[in-house]
PDB file of C-alpha atoms in Angstrom:
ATOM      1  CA  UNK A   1      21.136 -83.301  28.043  1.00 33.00           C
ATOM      2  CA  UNK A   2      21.796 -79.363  27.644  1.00 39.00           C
ATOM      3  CA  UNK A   3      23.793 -78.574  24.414  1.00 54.00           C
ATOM      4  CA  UNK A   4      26.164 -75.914  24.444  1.00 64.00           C
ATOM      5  CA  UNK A   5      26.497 -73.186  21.511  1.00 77.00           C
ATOM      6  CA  UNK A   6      30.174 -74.239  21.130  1.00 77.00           C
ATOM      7  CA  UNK A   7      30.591 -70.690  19.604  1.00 74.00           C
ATOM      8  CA  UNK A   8      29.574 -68.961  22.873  1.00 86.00           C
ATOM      9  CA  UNK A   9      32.479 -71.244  24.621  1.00 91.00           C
ATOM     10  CA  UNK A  10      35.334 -69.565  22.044  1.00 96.00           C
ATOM     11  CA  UNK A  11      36.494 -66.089  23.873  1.00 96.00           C
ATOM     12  CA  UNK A  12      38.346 -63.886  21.155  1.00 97.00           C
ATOM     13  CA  UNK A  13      40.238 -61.020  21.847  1.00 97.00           C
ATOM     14  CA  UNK A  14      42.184 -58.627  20.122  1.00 97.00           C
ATOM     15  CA  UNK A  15      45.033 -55.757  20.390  1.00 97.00           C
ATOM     16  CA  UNK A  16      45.984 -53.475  17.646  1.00 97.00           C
ATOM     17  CA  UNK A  17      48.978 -51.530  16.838  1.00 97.00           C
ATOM     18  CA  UNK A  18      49.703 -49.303  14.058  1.00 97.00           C
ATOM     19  CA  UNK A  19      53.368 -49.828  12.762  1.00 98.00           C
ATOM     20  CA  UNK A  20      54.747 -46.534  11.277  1.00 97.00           C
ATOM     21  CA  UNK A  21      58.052 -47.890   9.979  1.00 98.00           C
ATOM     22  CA  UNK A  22      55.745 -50.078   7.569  1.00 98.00           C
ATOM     23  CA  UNK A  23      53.889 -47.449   6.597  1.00 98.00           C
ATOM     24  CA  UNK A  24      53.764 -44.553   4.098  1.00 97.00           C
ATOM     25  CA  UNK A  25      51.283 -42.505   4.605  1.00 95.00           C
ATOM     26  CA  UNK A  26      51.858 -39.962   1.208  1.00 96.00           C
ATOM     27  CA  UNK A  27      51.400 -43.509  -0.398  1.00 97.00           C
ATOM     28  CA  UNK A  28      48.288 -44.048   1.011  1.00 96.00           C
ATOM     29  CA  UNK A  29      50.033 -47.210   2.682  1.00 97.00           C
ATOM     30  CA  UNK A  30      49.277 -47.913   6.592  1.00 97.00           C
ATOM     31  CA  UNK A  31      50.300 -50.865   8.213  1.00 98.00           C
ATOM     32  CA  UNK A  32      48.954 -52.480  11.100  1.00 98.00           C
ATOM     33  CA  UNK A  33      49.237 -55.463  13.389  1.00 98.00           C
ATOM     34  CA  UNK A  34      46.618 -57.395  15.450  1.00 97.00           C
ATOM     35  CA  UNK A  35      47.236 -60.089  18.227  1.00 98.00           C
ATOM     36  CA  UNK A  36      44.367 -62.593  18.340  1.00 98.00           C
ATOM     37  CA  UNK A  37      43.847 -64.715  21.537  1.00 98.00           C
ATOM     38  CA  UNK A  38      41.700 -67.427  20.955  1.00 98.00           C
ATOM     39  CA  UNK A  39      40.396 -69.015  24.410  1.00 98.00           C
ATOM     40  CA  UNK A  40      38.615 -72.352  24.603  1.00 97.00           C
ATOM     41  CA  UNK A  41      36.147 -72.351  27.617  1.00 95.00           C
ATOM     42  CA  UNK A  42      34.558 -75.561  25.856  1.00 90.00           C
ATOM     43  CA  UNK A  43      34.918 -78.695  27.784  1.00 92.00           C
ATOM     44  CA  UNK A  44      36.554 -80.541  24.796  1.00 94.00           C
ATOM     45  CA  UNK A  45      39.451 -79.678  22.550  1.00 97.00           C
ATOM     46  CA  UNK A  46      38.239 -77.661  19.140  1.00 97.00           C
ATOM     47  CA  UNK A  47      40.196 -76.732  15.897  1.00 98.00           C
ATOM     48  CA  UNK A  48      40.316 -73.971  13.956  1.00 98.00           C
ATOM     49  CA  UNK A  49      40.079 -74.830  10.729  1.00 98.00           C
ATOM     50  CA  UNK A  50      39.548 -71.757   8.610  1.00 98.00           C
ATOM     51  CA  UNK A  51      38.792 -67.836   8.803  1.00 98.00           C
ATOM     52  CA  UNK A  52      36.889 -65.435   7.001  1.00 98.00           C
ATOM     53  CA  UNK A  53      37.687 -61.526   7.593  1.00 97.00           C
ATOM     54  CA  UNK A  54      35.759 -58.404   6.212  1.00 98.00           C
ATOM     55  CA  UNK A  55      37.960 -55.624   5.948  1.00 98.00           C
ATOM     56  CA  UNK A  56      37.019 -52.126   5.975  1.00 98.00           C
ATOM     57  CA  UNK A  57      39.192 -49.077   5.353  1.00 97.00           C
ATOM     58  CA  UNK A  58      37.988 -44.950   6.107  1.00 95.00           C
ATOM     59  CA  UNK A  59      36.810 -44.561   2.361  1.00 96.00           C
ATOM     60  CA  UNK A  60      34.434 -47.725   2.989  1.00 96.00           C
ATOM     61  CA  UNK A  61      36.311 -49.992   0.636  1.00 96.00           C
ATOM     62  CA  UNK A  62      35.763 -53.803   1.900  1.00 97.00           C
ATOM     63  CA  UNK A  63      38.119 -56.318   1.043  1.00 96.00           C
ATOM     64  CA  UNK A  64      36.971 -59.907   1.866  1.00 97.00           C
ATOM     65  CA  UNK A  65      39.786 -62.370   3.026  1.00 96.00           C
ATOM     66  CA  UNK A  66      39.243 -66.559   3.680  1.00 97.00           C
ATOM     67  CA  UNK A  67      41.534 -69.029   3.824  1.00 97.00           C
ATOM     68  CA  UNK A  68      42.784 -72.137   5.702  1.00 97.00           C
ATOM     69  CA  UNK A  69      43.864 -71.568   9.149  1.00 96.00           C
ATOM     70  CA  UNK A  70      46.046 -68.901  10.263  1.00 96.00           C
ATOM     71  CA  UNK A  71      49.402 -67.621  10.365  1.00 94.00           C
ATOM     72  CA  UNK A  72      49.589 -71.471   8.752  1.00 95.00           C
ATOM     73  CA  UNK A  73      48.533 -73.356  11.068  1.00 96.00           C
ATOM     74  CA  UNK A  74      45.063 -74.866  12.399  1.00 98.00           C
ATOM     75  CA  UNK A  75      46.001 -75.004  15.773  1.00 98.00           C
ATOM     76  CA  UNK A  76      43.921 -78.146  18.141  1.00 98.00           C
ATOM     77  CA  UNK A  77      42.427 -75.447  21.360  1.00 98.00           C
ATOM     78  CA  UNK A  78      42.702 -77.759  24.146  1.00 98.00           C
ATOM     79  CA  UNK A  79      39.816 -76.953  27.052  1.00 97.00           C
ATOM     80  CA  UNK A  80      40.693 -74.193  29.004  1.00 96.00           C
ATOM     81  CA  UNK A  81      43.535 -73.154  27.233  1.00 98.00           C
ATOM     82  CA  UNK A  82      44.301 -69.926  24.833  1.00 98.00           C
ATOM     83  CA  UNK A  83      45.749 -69.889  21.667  1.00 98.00           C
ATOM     84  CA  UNK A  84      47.643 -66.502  20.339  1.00 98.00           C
ATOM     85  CA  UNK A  85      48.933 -65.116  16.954  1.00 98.00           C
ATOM     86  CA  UNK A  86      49.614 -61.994  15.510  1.00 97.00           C
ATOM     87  CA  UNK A  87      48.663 -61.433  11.905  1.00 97.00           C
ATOM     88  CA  UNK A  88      48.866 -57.677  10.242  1.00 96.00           C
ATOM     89  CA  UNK A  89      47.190 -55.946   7.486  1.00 96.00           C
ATOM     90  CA  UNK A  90      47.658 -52.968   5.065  1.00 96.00           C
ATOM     91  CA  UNK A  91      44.946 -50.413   4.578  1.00 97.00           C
ATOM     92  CA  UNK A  92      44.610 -47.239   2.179  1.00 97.00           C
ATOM     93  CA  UNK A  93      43.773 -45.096   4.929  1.00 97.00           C
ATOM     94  CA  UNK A  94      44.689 -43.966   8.151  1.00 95.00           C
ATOM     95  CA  UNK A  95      41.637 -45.741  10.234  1.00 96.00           C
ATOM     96  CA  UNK A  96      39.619 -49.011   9.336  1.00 97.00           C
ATOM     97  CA  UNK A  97      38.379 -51.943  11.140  1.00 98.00           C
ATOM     98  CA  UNK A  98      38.221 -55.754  10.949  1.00 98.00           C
ATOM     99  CA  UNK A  99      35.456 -58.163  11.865  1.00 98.00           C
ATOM    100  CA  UNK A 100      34.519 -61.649  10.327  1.00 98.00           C
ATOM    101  CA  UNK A 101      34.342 -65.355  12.008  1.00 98.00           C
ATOM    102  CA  UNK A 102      36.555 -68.671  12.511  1.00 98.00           C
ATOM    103  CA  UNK A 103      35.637 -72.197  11.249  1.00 98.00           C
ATOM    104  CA  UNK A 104      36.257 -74.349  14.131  1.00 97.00           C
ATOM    105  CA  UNK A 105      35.198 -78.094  15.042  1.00 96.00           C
ATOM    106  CA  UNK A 106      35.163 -79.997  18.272  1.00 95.00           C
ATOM    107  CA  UNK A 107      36.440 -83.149  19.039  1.00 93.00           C
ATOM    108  CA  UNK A 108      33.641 -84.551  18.228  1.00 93.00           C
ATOM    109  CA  UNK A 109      33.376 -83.545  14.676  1.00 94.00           C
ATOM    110  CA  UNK A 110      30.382 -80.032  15.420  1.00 93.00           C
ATOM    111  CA  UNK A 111      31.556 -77.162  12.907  1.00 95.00           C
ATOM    112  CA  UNK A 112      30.853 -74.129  14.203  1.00 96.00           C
ATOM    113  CA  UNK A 113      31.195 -70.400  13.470  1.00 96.00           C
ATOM    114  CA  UNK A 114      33.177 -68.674  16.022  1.00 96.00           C
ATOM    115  CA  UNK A 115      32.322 -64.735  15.597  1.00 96.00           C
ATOM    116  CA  UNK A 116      35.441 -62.217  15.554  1.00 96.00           C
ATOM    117  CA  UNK A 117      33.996 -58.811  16.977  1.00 95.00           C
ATOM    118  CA  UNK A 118      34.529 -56.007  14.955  1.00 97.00           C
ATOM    119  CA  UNK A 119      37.787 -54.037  15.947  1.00 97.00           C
ATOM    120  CA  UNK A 120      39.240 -50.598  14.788  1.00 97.00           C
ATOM    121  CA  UNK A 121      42.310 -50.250  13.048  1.00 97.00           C
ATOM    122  CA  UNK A 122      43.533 -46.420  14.064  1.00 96.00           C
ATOM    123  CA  UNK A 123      46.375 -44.806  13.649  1.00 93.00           C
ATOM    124  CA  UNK A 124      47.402 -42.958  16.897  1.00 90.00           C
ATOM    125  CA  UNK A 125      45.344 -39.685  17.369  1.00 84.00           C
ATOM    126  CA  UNK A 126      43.841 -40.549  14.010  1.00 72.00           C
ATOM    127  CA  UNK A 127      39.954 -40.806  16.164  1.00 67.00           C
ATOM    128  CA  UNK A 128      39.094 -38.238  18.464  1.00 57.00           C
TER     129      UNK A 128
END
């Protein structure tokens, strides 16, 4: 029988948005929010059980971030299905950008790595 990379089964994708009424830019404060979409293409329900970001702002400080689940939950993926949140972060600078990787498990008890592509974190016209 062929096995599957689960990992290769989990599509992630992501939308950004830089929020200027959270921000404060002579404070070296910018805010942004990202909306993760987590589909399952696997044929069996998985979890996600924990993440782990790397976080990157424009003066190459990286801030490491892992914890249980997100947003508080560890949601059950069923096959075929997409789960969505939208988590935020603060940086020191204007532009930045996010990768890192979910713990998940299938049904029938595989942990895997899913892999978060890296994404940039931009204030409008902030990249040419």
């Amino acid at each position: 029988m062929d096995q599957l990379d689960p990992s290769n089964l989990i599509k992630i994708d992501v939308a950004t948005r830089f929020l200027p009424e959270q921000s404060d830019p002579e404070a070296h404060r910018f805010v942004f929010s990202y909306e993760i979409t987590i589909t399952n293409d696997h044929n069996q329900p998985v979890q996600l059980l924990s993440r782990r970001w790397v976080v990157t702002d424009g003066n190459e400080h990286v801030q490491e971030i892992e914890g249980e689940g997100v947003v508080g939950e560890q949601p059950v993926i069923q096959p075929n299905h997409s789960y969505q949140y939208t988590s935020g972060t603060v940086l020191a600078t204007h532009v930045g950008s996010m990768f890192g990787h979910y713990n998940m498990e299938t049904a029938d008890g595989d942990a895997f790595q899913a892999p978060i592509p890296p994404f940039t974190l931009a204030r409008p016209n902030a990249l040419h």
